Amino acid sequence: MISLKTEICQLFKIEYPIIQAGMAGGPTTVELVAEVSNAGGLGTLGAAYMTPDALRQAIKEIQSKTGKPFGVNIFASTEQDDFSRLSEVQQALNPFRSALQISNLQSAYSSPNWSAEQFDICIEEGVPIISTAFGCLSREQMTIAKKQQVKTIVMITTVEEAKLAEASGAHAVVAQGSEAGGHRSTFSLDQHSSGAQIGTMSLVPQVVDAIRIPVIAAGGIVDGRGLIASLVLGAQGVQIGTRFVTAKESGAHAVYKQAIFGSSEESTVVTKSFSGRPARGINNRFIREFEQSGINPLPFPSQNTITKDIRAAAAKIENPEFMSLWAGQSTRSLTEEKAAAEIVQEIVKEAKEVLT
């Protein structure tokens, strides 16, 4: 008998097995995280690009708005900046800057890496759950987390990554299918240059069979049917991103939300053009023209750093053709803004209807 009271509900002390994805870069506001947690799910702050001071402040604000558990998602990547091909890549990017009338081009770049400080702040401020993308916490960090009784989640895209996460001491994994929006959480791109592209329905049961810790399904899940299907496959819950991007409390730009509302299952592609790491988003002029240039992007995080001015300028003038519009493949049913609590309630209601 399928039940909505699953192992992760007990593990994370939440009412429903619904986790709002920790989407870095702005969508996961304090209000979104708090509202999802207050509604019985697990709100997650996407902290990867936040300065340490901003993260500490956001955590305090979340704690003032909810007494329920919430999570913070950080990167666990060891990738270093590589600007050795900067001038070559700038040749492909400068036409976009001309189109956006960006005149001030930086002469030097550096990508900040605050992940170690972000982890320390989460521990200091009593964050109950920490999730990671692109890898696992270090052995030292995991020791600290367990000592402080912090629960840890690792996002994975293959069975082998799931085994590594379990071996690291993680309490649960998110099995991220290829349908998912945003960055592929593949640990290393050495074997999969575009990230591992295993679909959710294929990935979840294979991961469930391979490890003993709870599995959370992600990728293309937007409603109660997706939740129940995931539970049938052996998952203990779901992580949902794109639907929460469209929430009223989301910090996503209005034109970003409208792009999702106007998209379909055919609208997205996986690209490295914006960040240097494979990510699924709505196809637009930037992606098409950069890829047509034949110039390979810089690796992550360098490409992400040098395209920041383009994305910011596009957002300022509300031009979605030059913005990173991360989204999954199940967008056809997303047509309007709804409150985060209403989204959680709808998913639960739909799931219960499937079970009756």
Coordinates of C-alpha atoms in Angstrom, one line a residue:
M1 CA 0.0 0.0 0.0
I2 CA 1.4 3.4 -1.1
S3 CA 1.4 6.0 1.7
L4 CA 2.3 9.7 1.7
K5 CA 3.9 9.2 5.2
T6 CA 7.2 7.9 4.0
E7 CA 10.7 7.4 5.5
I8 CA 11.9 10.9 4.5
C9 CA 8.9 12.4 6.3
Q10 CA 10.2 10.9 9.5
L11 CA 13.9 11.5 8.7
F12 CA 13.4 15.3 7.9
K13 CA 10.4 15.8 10.3
I14 CA 8.1 17.0 7.5
E15 CA 4.4 16.3 6.8
Y16 CA 4.6 15.5 3.1
P17 CA 7.4 13.9 1.0
I18 CA 7.8 17.0 -1.1
I19 CA 11.1 18.8 -1.3
Q20 CA 11.3 22.2 -3.1
A21 CA 14.6 22.1 -5.0
G22 CA 17.4 24.4 -3.9
M23 CA 17.7 26.5 -7.1
A24 CA 20.7 28.8 -7.0
G25 CA 20.7 32.2 -8.6
G26 CA 17.6 33.8 -7.2
P27 CA 14.4 31.7 -7.4
T28 CA 14.6 30.4 -3.9
T29 CA 13.7 33.4 -1.8
V30 CA 13.3 33.4 2.0
E31 CA 9.6 33.6 1.5
L32 CA 9.4 30.6 -0.9
V33 CA 11.5 28.4 1.4
A34 CA 9.5 29.4 4.5
E35 CA 6.1 29.0 2.8
V36 CA 6.9 25.5 1.4
S37 CA 8.1 24.4 4.9
N38 CA 5.1 25.9 6.6
A39 CA 2.8 24.0 4.1
G40 CA 4.3 20.7 5.2
G41 CA 7.0 20.2 2.6
L42 CA 10.7 20.9 2.8
G43 CA 11.8 24.3 1.6
T44 CA 15.3 24.6 0.4
L45 CA 17.5 27.7 -0.1
G46 CA 19.7 27.6 -3.2
A47 CA 22.8 29.2 -1.6
A48 CA 25.6 28.4 -4.1
Y49 CA 26.0 31.9 -5.4
M50 CA 25.2 33.8 -2.2
T51 CA 27.9 35.7 -0.3
P52 CA 28.5 34.4 3.2
D53 CA 26.9 37.5 4.8
A54 CA 23.8 37.2 2.6
L55 CA 23.5 33.5 3.4
R56 CA 23.7 34.1 7.1
Q57 CA 21.0 36.8 6.9
A58 CA 18.7 34.7 4.7
I59 CA 19.0 31.8 7.2
K60 CA 18.0 34.0 10.1
E61 CA 15.1 35.4 8.1
I62 CA 13.8 31.9 7.2
Q63 CA 14.1 30.9 10.9
S64 CA 12.0 34.0 11.8
K65 CA 9.3 32.9 9.3
T66 CA 9.0 29.2 10.1
G67 CA 9.6 26.9 12.9
K68 CA 9.6 23.9 10.5
P69 CA 12.7 22.2 9.1
F70 CA 14.2 23.6 5.9
G71 CA 17.4 22.9 3.9
V72 CA 20.2 24.8 2.3
N73 CA 21.8 23.6 -1.0
I74 CA 25.4 24.3 -1.7
F75 CA 27.9 23.2 -4.4
A76 CA 30.4 20.5 -3.5
S77 CA 32.5 21.1 -6.6
T78 CA 36.3 21.1 -6.7
E79 CA 36.4 22.7 -10.2
Q80 CA 38.9 25.6 -10.5
D81 CA 38.8 28.7 -12.7
D82 CA 40.3 28.3 -16.2
F83 CA 40.4 31.5 -18.2
S84 CA 43.1 30.3 -20.6
R85 CA 40.8 30.6 -23.6
L86 CA 39.1 33.8 -22.4
S87 CA 39.8 35.9 -25.5
E88 CA 38.5 33.2 -27.9
V89 CA 35.3 32.8 -26.0
Q90 CA 34.8 36.6 -25.6
Q91 CA 34.7 36.7 -29.5
A92 CA 31.5 34.6 -29.3
L93 CA 30.0 36.6 -26.5
N94 CA 30.7 40.1 -27.6
P95 CA 28.0 40.2 -30.3
F96 CA 25.5 39.6 -27.5
R97 CA 27.0 42.4 -25.5
S98 CA 26.6 44.7 -28.6
A99 CA 23.0 43.7 -28.9
L100 CA 22.4 44.5 -25.3
Q101 CA 24.5 47.7 -25.5
I102 CA 27.0 46.5 -22.8
S103 CA 30.1 48.7 -23.2
N104 CA 32.1 48.1 -20.1
L105 CA 34.0 44.8 -20.6
Q106 CA 36.0 43.5 -17.6
S107 CA 39.7 43.0 -18.2
A108 CA 40.1 40.3 -15.5
Y109 CA 37.7 37.8 -13.9
S110 CA 37.6 35.6 -10.9
S111 CA 34.9 33.2 -9.7
P112 CA 34.3 33.3 -5.9
N113 CA 34.0 29.9 -4.1
W114 CA 32.3 30.3 -0.8
S115 CA 31.2 26.7 -0.4
A116 CA 33.4 26.0 2.6
E117 CA 32.2 29.2 4.4
Q118 CA 28.6 28.4 3.4
F119 CA 28.9 25.0 5.0
D120 CA 30.3 26.5 8.2
I121 CA 27.5 29.1 8.3
C122 CA 24.9 26.5 8.0
I123 CA 26.4 24.6 11.0
E124 CA 26.8 27.8 13.0
E125 CA 23.2 28.9 12.3
G126 CA 21.6 25.5 13.1
V127 CA 20.4 24.6 9.6
P128 CA 18.8 21.2 10.0
I129 CA 19.4 19.8 6.5
I130 CA 22.2 20.5 4.0
S131 CA 22.1 19.2 0.4
T132 CA 24.9 19.3 -2.1
A133 CA 25.1 19.4 -5.9
F134 CA 28.1 18.2 -8.0
G135 CA 29.5 15.9 -5.3
C136 CA 29.5 15.1 -1.6
L137 CA 30.7 16.9 1.4
S138 CA 34.3 16.3 2.5
R139 CA 35.0 13.7 5.2
E140 CA 35.7 16.4 7.7
Q141 CA 32.5 18.3 6.8
M142 CA 30.4 15.1 7.1
T143 CA 32.0 14.4 10.5
I144 CA 31.0 17.9 11.7
A145 CA 27.5 17.6 10.2
K146 CA 26.8 14.2 12.0
K147 CA 28.2 15.6 15.3
Q148 CA 25.7 18.5 15.0
Q149 CA 22.9 16.1 13.9
V150 CA 22.5 17.8 10.6
K151 CA 20.9 15.6 7.9
T152 CA 22.6 15.5 4.5
I153 CA 21.3 15.0 1.0
V154 CA 23.4 14.4 -2.1
M155 CA 22.1 15.0 -5.6
I156 CA 23.1 12.2 -8.0
T157 CA 22.6 11.3 -11.7
T158 CA 23.9 7.7 -11.8
V159 CA 23.9 4.5 -9.6
E160 CA 27.7 4.8 -9.1
E161 CA 27.3 8.4 -7.7
A162 CA 24.5 7.1 -5.4
K163 CA 26.9 4.5 -4.0
L164 CA 29.6 7.2 -3.4
A165 CA 27.0 9.4 -1.7
E166 CA 26.0 6.5 0.6
A167 CA 29.6 5.7 1.3
S168 CA 30.2 9.3 2.3
G169 CA 27.6 9.0 5.0
A170 CA 24.7 10.9 3.3
H171 CA 21.3 10.4 4.8
A172 CA 19.5 10.4 1.4
V173 CA 20.1 11.0 -2.3
V174 CA 18.1 12.9 -4.9
A175 CA 18.1 10.8 -8.1
Q176 CA 18.0 13.6 -10.7
G177 CA 16.6 12.3 -14.0
S178 CA 17.5 13.9 -17.3
E179 CA 14.1 15.6 -17.5
A180 CA 15.1 17.9 -14.6
G181 CA 15.6 21.6 -15.2
G182 CA 18.8 23.4 -14.3
H183 CA 22.3 22.0 -13.9
R184 CA 23.0 18.3 -14.2
S185 CA 24.3 17.2 -10.8
T186 CA 26.8 14.7 -12.4
F187 CA 29.9 14.6 -10.2
S188 CA 32.4 14.6 -13.0
L189 CA 32.1 15.5 -16.7
D190 CA 35.1 13.3 -17.7
Q191 CA 32.9 10.4 -18.7
H192 CA 29.7 12.3 -19.5
S193 CA 30.6 15.6 -21.1
S194 CA 27.0 16.7 -21.2
G195 CA 26.2 15.2 -17.8
A196 CA 24.6 11.8 -17.3
Q197 CA 21.3 11.7 -19.1
I198 CA 19.4 8.9 -17.5
G199 CA 15.6 9.4 -17.3
T200 CA 13.9 9.6 -14.0
M201 CA 11.8 6.4 -14.5
S202 CA 14.9 4.4 -15.4
L203 CA 17.2 6.0 -12.8
V204 CA 15.1 5.8 -9.6
P205 CA 14.4 2.1 -9.4
Q206 CA 18.0 1.2 -10.2
V207 CA 19.3 3.6 -7.5
V208 CA 16.7 2.2 -5.0
D209 CA 18.0 -1.3 -5.7
A210 CA 21.6 -0.4 -5.3
I211 CA 21.7 1.5 -2.0
R212 CA 20.0 1.3 1.5
I213 CA 19.5 5.0 2.2
P214 CA 16.2 6.8 1.1
V215 CA 16.0 7.9 -2.5
I216 CA 14.2 11.1 -3.6
A217 CA 13.1 11.3 -7.2
A218 CA 13.6 14.4 -9.3
G219 CA 13.1 15.4 -12.9
G220 CA 9.9 16.2 -14.7
I221 CA 7.7 15.9 -11.6
V222 CA 5.1 18.7 -11.3
D223 CA 2.0 17.1 -9.8
G224 CA 0.5 14.4 -7.6
R225 CA 0.7 11.8 -10.4
G226 CA 4.4 12.3 -10.5
L227 CA 4.7 11.9 -6.8
I228 CA 2.8 8.7 -6.7
A229 CA 4.6 7.3 -9.7
S230 CA 7.9 8.0 -7.9
L231 CA 6.7 6.3 -4.7
V232 CA 5.7 3.2 -6.8
L233 CA 9.2 3.2 -8.3
G234 CA 10.6 2.9 -4.8
A235 CA 11.4 6.6 -4.0
Q236 CA 10.6 7.9 -0.6
G237 CA 9.6 11.4 -1.9
V238 CA 10.1 13.9 -4.7
Q239 CA 12.2 17.0 -5.3
I240 CA 10.4 19.6 -7.5
G241 CA 12.1 22.6 -9.1
T242 CA 10.4 24.1 -12.1
R243 CA 6.9 24.3 -10.7
F244 CA 8.2 26.3 -7.7
V245 CA 10.1 28.6 -10.0
T246 CA 6.7 29.8 -11.1
A247 CA 5.4 30.3 -7.5
K248 CA 4.3 33.8 -6.4
E249 CA 7.1 33.8 -3.8
S250 CA 9.8 32.8 -6.3
G251 CA 12.5 35.3 -7.0
A252 CA 12.5 34.3 -10.7
H253 CA 12.1 37.3 -13.1
A254 CA 8.6 37.8 -14.4
V255 CA 9.8 37.2 -18.0
Y256 CA 11.4 33.9 -16.9
K257 CA 8.1 32.8 -15.5
Q258 CA 6.3 33.8 -18.6
A259 CA 8.8 31.9 -20.7
I260 CA 7.9 28.8 -18.7
F261 CA 4.2 29.4 -19.0
G262 CA 4.6 29.7 -22.8
S263 CA 6.8 26.6 -23.2
S264 CA 6.1 22.9 -23.8
E265 CA 7.8 19.5 -23.5
E266 CA 9.8 20.4 -26.7
S267 CA 11.1 23.7 -25.5
T268 CA 14.2 22.8 -23.5
V269 CA 17.7 21.8 -24.3
V270 CA 20.8 20.8 -22.3
T271 CA 23.5 23.4 -22.8
K272 CA 26.9 24.4 -21.4
S273 CA 26.6 27.8 -23.1
F274 CA 25.8 29.9 -20.0
S275 CA 27.8 28.3 -17.3
G276 CA 30.3 25.7 -18.7
R277 CA 28.3 22.9 -17.0
P278 CA 25.5 21.1 -18.7
A279 CA 22.1 22.5 -17.6
R280 CA 18.5 22.1 -19.0
G281 CA 16.8 25.3 -20.0
I282 CA 14.4 26.9 -22.5
N283 CA 16.1 27.2 -25.8
N284 CA 16.7 30.9 -26.8
R285 CA 18.8 33.1 -29.1
F286 CA 21.8 33.1 -26.7
I287 CA 22.0 29.3 -26.7
R288 CA 21.4 28.9 -30.5
E289 CA 23.9 31.5 -31.6
F290 CA 26.6 30.6 -29.1
E291 CA 26.5 27.0 -30.1
Q292 CA 26.4 27.9 -33.8
S293 CA 29.7 29.9 -33.3
G294 CA 31.5 26.6 -32.9
I295 CA 33.5 27.9 -29.9
N296 CA 33.5 25.8 -26.8
P297 CA 32.5 27.5 -23.6
L298 CA 35.0 27.9 -20.8
P299 CA 34.6 25.3 -18.1
F300 CA 32.5 25.9 -15.0
P301 CA 32.6 28.2 -13.1
S302 CA 34.5 30.5 -15.5
Q303 CA 31.9 30.5 -18.2
N304 CA 29.2 31.3 -15.7
T305 CA 31.3 34.3 -14.4
I306 CA 32.0 35.8 -17.9
T307 CA 28.3 35.6 -19.0
K308 CA 27.0 37.2 -15.8
D309 CA 26.9 40.7 -17.4
I310 CA 24.9 39.4 -20.4
R311 CA 22.3 37.7 -18.2
A312 CA 22.0 40.7 -15.9
A313 CA 21.6 43.2 -18.7
A314 CA 19.0 41.0 -20.4
A315 CA 17.0 40.7 -17.2
K316 CA 17.2 44.5 -16.7
I317 CA 15.5 45.2 -20.0
E318 CA 13.2 42.1 -19.7
N319 CA 14.7 40.3 -22.7
P320 CA 14.4 36.5 -22.2
E321 CA 16.5 35.7 -25.3
F322 CA 19.7 36.3 -23.4
M323 CA 18.7 34.9 -20.0
S324 CA 19.3 31.5 -18.6
L325 CA 15.8 30.1 -18.3
W326 CA 16.3 26.9 -16.4
A327 CA 13.3 24.5 -16.7
G328 CA 12.5 20.9 -16.9
Q329 CA 10.5 19.0 -19.5
S330 CA 7.1 19.0 -17.8
T331 CA 6.1 22.6 -18.4
R332 CA 3.0 22.3 -20.5
S333 CA 0.7 22.2 -17.5
L334 CA 2.3 25.2 -15.8
T335 CA 0.3 28.3 -17.0
E336 CA -0.1 30.7 -14.0
E337 CA 1.5 31.8 -10.8
K338 CA 0.2 30.2 -7.6
A339 CA 1.2 30.6 -4.0
A340 CA 3.8 28.0 -2.8
A341 CA 1.5 26.7 -0.1
E342 CA -1.2 26.2 -2.8
I343 CA 1.2 24.2 -5.0
V344 CA 2.0 21.9 -2.1
Q345 CA -1.6 21.4 -1.3
E346 CA -2.6 20.7 -4.9
I347 CA 0.1 18.1 -5.3
V348 CA -1.0 16.4 -2.1
K349 CA -4.6 16.5 -3.1
E350 CA -3.9 15.1 -6.5
A351 CA -1.7 12.3 -5.0
K352 CA -4.5 11.3 -2.6
E353 CA -7.0 11.2 -5.5
V354 CA -4.7 8.8 -7.3
L355 CA -4.6 6.6 -4.3
T356 CA -8.4 6.4 -3.9

